[in-house]
Amino acid sequence: MDIVKYPLLPYQQEGVQHLAFTERALLADEMGLGKTVQAIAASILLQQTKQIQRVLVVTTASLKSEWEEQIAKFTDLSSLPILGTRAKRLKQYRQDAFFYLMNYEQVVSDHAEIQQILAPDIVILDEAQRIKNWQTKTANAIKELKSRYAFVLTGTPIENRIDDIYSIVQFLDPHIFGSLFRFNRDFYTLDEAGKPIGYKNLDELYRRLRPIMLCRKKKDVEDELPQRLNNNYFVSMDQEQRSRYEDYETIVARLTNHAKHRPLRKEEFERLQQALACMRMICDTIYILDKDCTISPKLDELNQILEELLVDKANKIIIFSEWTGMLELIKNKMEEKNIEIAWHTGSVPQHKRREMIQRFKQDENCRLFLSTDSGSVGLNLQVANVVINMDLPWNPAKLEQRIARAWRKNQMRPVQVINLITENSIEHRMLYLLEEKQRLADGVLMGTEDFQEMKMPSGRAAFMERMEALLGDSINQDADVELIKEEDVLVDNIEKFSTTMILDSITEITDLAFDLYHYQDEQQQSSTVLLVSDEDVSEQIQEHLQTQLPDETMSIECIDRKTFEAVQRLVDAGILSFNNHAIQAQQSQPKKIVYIDKKQLELAKHHLTQAERKQKMASVLIQGDFAEEAIAPLKQAVESSIHAFAYLKNLYFNQDPADLSSPDIHNSFIQSILVEQHNMPDRIVSLFNQLQDSEDQNAQLLHDDHQHIIHHIHEHLGRVV
């Protein structure tokens, strides 16, 4: 059956024929047997024999990417994931494609338009247990979809009660069971009050299902199965997860953009590695970096997978994650469900590890083995037949080491490998890199690849290729946006520095009320600060103000308010016009005030947020017994705190703005301006001095001291109006 790019196994060919020739059919194969590819192949068979043109695939939101990739892998036919607002979706229904990929929630609101505009020839329901409750809006909306052909795919058509299958069969053929009342009468034993107390006629139930249902277990087809089954499950990010992910992605894009033009400094490269690590952590869960946030779509997806796998009591499952925090979330969730686990991480003492391993091997009730990569080498766990990777390691060898815990000599059963991958993320793009590395290894060691040579970029070229592969388009888009933002902020800062210095200078020598306007020419080659006061400004004051300007491209002019208002009226009447763009930069009060402008406040808050994030990262490392590794983010946290406090206290106004474009604070500036002139609280000075002493650095103490500094800055922010 050569209808897809790769050959189908004999049992899969049977499944394709069942779906295509039954027309409206249920495929209930056990997880891992390839229901998706069988449905794809059956659709192509009907295209070739019945000229069908449109296939609607309804699945969970997390599996749409998996369908898209499987269609691209096995066929040359087009697929269109339905995304966006309702208005966008309605336009997509009119676009040309063969496969249209939707999630159940979209069908609930769009079922009428789907029927009218899209009018699919085949409707495929994946994970069809979503409609097992016949009373839900989802089930009712799905049943409004009309098509000659329909394929229902589920590995668990009956999860709890026999009426789980009633709603599924109603979609395929409502005549098989008739009304729900008739179904209950036929297959339930009822007491005097009409409540079900048992099942009956189960052989008749099977007889009615048999024409439309094909159900195989792995044990039924094990002679046909390959020894190892690989499945990628794609999971979407939560909104908060995506926001935090993009924070680190922007840092990586900016640093990578710098690397295009010059080698990164050591501290920049370390920052890049930390940001990449944080991106990967957040793909699992924010909880790894922030214990107050337990958001993890991967954990939700894992729960659904385990619900199906644990139905078969013979299944034993190894769950790998690089991050202990991810395993903690899984452990907590399993304990809530009273599911027994074995726990294997670097923090578990050796004798306890042995106990956990033996328990997993010998206790039939202990069916989950949670492990970091400390358990990926040397362990023989062929008692397990499923390996779930919550995240992907950087190289294929480490991935193979994980899988080899179960897929090894003396393994008597096929091993299913499930990789949970956050879509449109660094993990998604790591798949390509892992495949390329494996292709190289296979070509050299096994002779399996038809190539004699392969390009091997070195140095900066190799680095840039890897980063571009990991970040995709965002490496250019985000980097360019960030550079533009940095430049805009820098120019805006120069203006704010100048006008705020003038404001401070005037309030030192006069109580006049005044406004400041900043005029910038179109080419931004020169600018003028205009002071509008209630009274004439003396010549002495004007000369004093001229000395406060940062360079020769900026000048200052003074005018009384009545004259300014008269000029403004002429401008409004069209008699006069300004050549330059004016911005009202500052406005004084009749008395001397303490002033922090909006931009300064935003910068202070920005650096405080950075300090808090680095503090959390250091906290995670310290809790994981990586005290030495925690020093670097602690240093960055303290630097960001000093930035925040300096902005709040207006301590940067006499500093060359070019120095502020770098994320690093020069020690000499801190020492001379912030420390020696007593502009910083004693606690910050003490912590700064500790960080300069490379021989006396206690990560936990530094961490605790810095926590007090963050509280101090929050208190200061609370007093800013």
XYZ file of C-alpha atoms in Angstrom, residues 179-474:
296
model
C -31.906 6.657 22.093
C -30.068 6.851 25.388
C -33.139 5.384 27.108
C -32.976 2.362 24.802
C -29.204 2.022 25.342
C -29.635 1.993 29.129
C -32.489 -0.499 28.870
C -30.470 -2.819 26.633
C -27.168 -2.816 28.521
C -27.787 -1.842 32.158
C -29.369 -3.840 34.948
C -31.605 -1.441 36.878
C -33.015 -1.643 40.383
C -36.626 -0.933 41.331
C -35.929 2.800 41.427
C -34.455 2.716 37.902
C -30.860 3.182 39.032
C -28.153 1.110 37.318
C -26.689 -1.657 39.458
C -24.860 -3.681 36.797
C -24.244 -4.377 33.116
C -25.925 -6.936 30.866
C -25.850 -8.099 27.240
C -22.194 -7.133 26.846
C -21.813 -9.667 24.047
C -24.573 -7.873 22.177
C -22.815 -4.542 22.802
C -19.652 -5.966 21.201
C -21.648 -7.377 18.260
C -23.138 -3.989 17.469
C -19.780 -2.233 17.734
C -17.845 -4.763 15.677
C -18.820 -3.500 12.167
C -17.561 0.017 12.863
C -14.759 -0.533 15.410
C -11.204 -1.817 15.065
C -9.275 -2.130 18.349
C -5.744 -3.556 18.718
C -3.419 -3.704 21.727
C 0.355 -3.686 21.422
C 0.431 -7.317 22.556
C -1.858 -8.189 19.623
C 0.575 -6.872 17.023
C 3.900 -7.131 18.840
C 5.352 -9.383 16.127
C 4.847 -6.547 13.628
C 5.986 -3.697 15.873
C 9.417 -2.121 15.701
C 11.322 -2.380 18.952
C 10.987 1.315 19.573
C 8.139 3.765 18.872
C 8.910 7.492 18.893
C 6.202 10.117 19.405
C 6.486 13.901 19.705
C 3.684 15.677 21.562
C 3.566 19.445 21.009
C 2.269 21.680 23.797
C 1.307 25.369 23.599
C 2.584 27.908 26.111
C 0.383 29.650 28.636
C 0.165 33.454 28.214
C 2.230 34.180 31.346
C 4.710 31.506 30.311
C 5.073 33.070 26.854
C 5.597 36.536 28.349
C 8.435 35.399 30.601
C 9.918 33.271 27.821
C 10.063 36.293 25.513
C 11.905 38.312 28.172
C 14.817 35.886 27.968
C 14.458 35.443 24.213
C 14.989 39.193 23.795
C 18.199 39.020 25.843
C 19.469 36.138 23.697
C 18.522 37.906 20.455
C 20.279 41.105 21.518
C 23.474 39.337 22.576
C 23.452 37.202 19.433
C 23.098 40.333 17.354
C 26.172 41.749 19.114
C 27.995 38.507 18.296
C 27.428 39.124 14.592
C 29.753 42.100 14.780
C 32.261 41.203 17.484
C 33.171 38.356 19.841
C 31.157 38.363 23.037
C 32.931 39.228 26.261
C 33.114 36.458 28.861
C 30.379 37.982 31.018
C 28.157 38.447 27.953
C 28.627 34.821 26.919
C 27.755 33.693 30.465
C 24.658 35.866 30.365
C 23.723 34.314 27.011
C 24.067 30.786 28.423
C 21.966 31.692 31.444
C 19.233 33.213 29.273
C 19.167 30.131 27.016
C 18.899 27.897 30.084
C 16.025 30.003 31.423
C 14.214 29.751 28.081
C 14.468 25.963 28.275
C 13.331 25.913 31.926
C 10.287 28.060 31.160
C 9.347 25.669 28.323
C 8.757 23.134 31.123
C 7.314 25.418 33.771
C 7.826 28.839 35.331
C 7.927 27.014 38.680
C 11.600 26.125 38.144
C 12.480 29.833 38.404
C 9.539 31.067 40.460
C 8.102 28.765 43.140
C 5.019 30.983 43.379
C 3.934 30.092 39.828
C 2.946 26.482 39.066
C 1.780 27.045 35.479
C 2.795 24.082 33.299
C 0.842 23.060 30.181
C 3.284 20.149 29.885
C 2.092 18.832 33.248
C -1.507 19.032 32.003
C -0.544 17.104 28.870
C 1.360 14.528 30.952
C -1.735 13.961 33.096
C -3.767 13.092 30.007
C -1.062 10.749 28.704
C -0.743 8.955 32.055
C -4.505 8.546 32.374
C -4.382 6.491 29.188
C -1.136 4.629 29.872
C -1.924 3.623 33.441
C -5.123 1.871 32.362
C -2.881 -1.003 31.269
C -1.449 -2.348 34.509
C 1.518 -3.855 32.646
C 2.885 -0.419 31.706
C 5.802 0.946 33.713
C 6.974 4.456 32.871
C 10.213 6.422 33.262
C 9.786 10.213 33.268
C 12.937 12.248 32.618
C 13.537 15.956 33.130
C 16.728 17.951 33.280
C 15.174 20.119 36.001
C 14.363 18.940 39.517
C 11.689 21.651 39.759
C 9.712 20.035 36.930
C 9.906 16.650 38.621
C 8.736 18.228 41.897
C 5.543 19.437 40.194
C 4.942 15.971 38.747
C 5.641 14.342 42.123
C 3.157 16.651 43.863
C 0.483 15.957 41.256
C 0.973 12.190 41.474
C 0.790 12.287 45.274
C -2.531 14.144 44.994
C -3.797 11.242 42.886
C -2.302 8.589 45.204
C -0.086 7.273 42.405
C 3.070 5.647 43.737
C 6.407 6.832 42.326
C 10.134 6.200 42.614
C 12.297 9.338 42.916
C 15.823 9.475 41.481
C 17.693 12.810 41.479
C 21.168 14.028 42.381
C 19.995 15.065 45.845
C 18.899 11.523 46.778
C 21.592 9.651 48.779
C 23.125 6.622 47.078
C 21.549 4.043 49.384
C 18.132 5.639 48.889
C 18.610 5.577 45.121
C 19.170 1.818 45.226
C 16.006 1.415 47.283
C 14.013 3.466 44.752
C 15.358 1.449 41.810
C 14.515 -1.885 43.448
C 11.069 -0.660 44.388
C 10.332 0.368 40.801
C 11.584 -2.984 39.506
C 9.811 -5.219 42.024
C 6.703 -3.386 43.295
C 3.853 -3.750 40.812
C 2.113 -0.743 42.379
C 5.101 1.540 41.770
C 4.734 2.306 38.072
C 6.387 5.721 37.674
C 10.135 6.396 37.910
C 10.920 10.139 38.050
C 14.531 10.933 37.246
C 16.894 13.725 36.293
C 19.800 12.948 33.973
C 21.598 11.500 37.003
C 19.578 8.397 36.197
C 20.215 8.437 32.448
C 23.519 6.565 32.637
C 24.206 3.041 33.878
C 20.745 2.093 35.108
C 19.055 -1.065 33.831
C 15.327 -0.439 33.921
C 14.031 -2.712 31.173
C 11.067 -3.409 33.423
C 9.801 -0.107 31.949
C 8.253 -0.014 28.481
C 7.552 3.745 28.220
C 10.011 6.642 28.412
C 8.611 10.186 28.645
C 11.004 13.104 28.131
C 9.584 16.275 29.658
C 12.356 18.240 27.902
C 15.068 17.653 25.310
C 18.791 17.606 26.123
C 21.245 19.496 23.921
C 22.751 16.458 22.255
C 21.287 13.212 20.864
C 23.724 11.053 22.847
C 22.180 12.199 26.117
C 18.690 11.614 24.736
C 19.686 8.095 23.694
C 21.161 7.475 27.150
C 17.782 8.244 28.681
C 15.923 5.940 26.299
C 18.496 3.183 26.750
C 17.438 2.778 30.394
C 14.411 0.853 29.064
C 15.244 0.057 25.426
C 18.159 -2.311 25.929
C 19.209 -5.925 25.768
C 16.753 -8.338 27.410
C 13.849 -5.916 26.846
C 10.994 -8.249 25.935
C 8.492 -5.568 24.896
C 8.505 -2.674 22.413
C 9.452 0.610 24.072
C 7.396 3.728 23.491
C 9.259 7.058 23.647
C 7.205 10.231 24.149
C 8.855 13.650 23.864
C 6.883 16.615 25.206
C 7.894 19.692 23.210
C 6.748 23.286 23.673
C 5.753 24.444 20.213
C 7.213 27.582 18.624
C 10.037 27.599 21.139
C 13.717 26.800 21.494
C 12.708 23.167 22.158
C 10.797 22.958 18.895
C 13.880 24.115 16.980
C 16.188 21.833 18.954
C 14.520 18.900 17.185
C 16.230 19.898 13.940
C 19.615 20.245 15.616
C 19.256 16.860 17.309
C 18.331 15.233 14.000
C 21.316 16.820 12.231
C 23.723 15.691 14.953
C 22.289 12.173 14.846
C 22.527 12.101 11.050
C 26.214 12.971 11.251
C 26.859 10.280 13.881
C 24.913 7.638 11.927
C 26.682 8.528 8.706
C 30.127 8.162 10.231
C 29.556 5.226 12.554
C 26.864 3.226 10.770
C 27.212 4.231 7.132
C 23.476 4.919 7.034
C 23.657 8.345 5.373
C 24.475 8.873 1.701
C 27.025 11.660 1.958
C 30.765 12.007 1.635
C 31.238 15.439 3.124
C 29.397 17.915 5.320
C 30.008 21.594 5.925
C 31.416 22.247 9.383
C 31.443 25.978 10.213
C 33.809 26.977 12.970
C 34.273 29.824 15.385
C 31.741 32.625 15.214
C 30.119 31.160 12.062
C 29.291 27.925 13.907
C 27.941 29.868 16.863
C 25.736 32.045 14.642
C 24.381 29.014 12.757
C 23.428 27.311 16.007
C 21.762 30.440 17.382
C 19.869 31.106 14.160
C 18.642 27.495 14.157
C 17.480 27.830 17.770
C 15.857 31.267 17.537
C 14.569 31.256 13.949
C 13.225 34.579 12.708
C 13.225 36.096 16.191
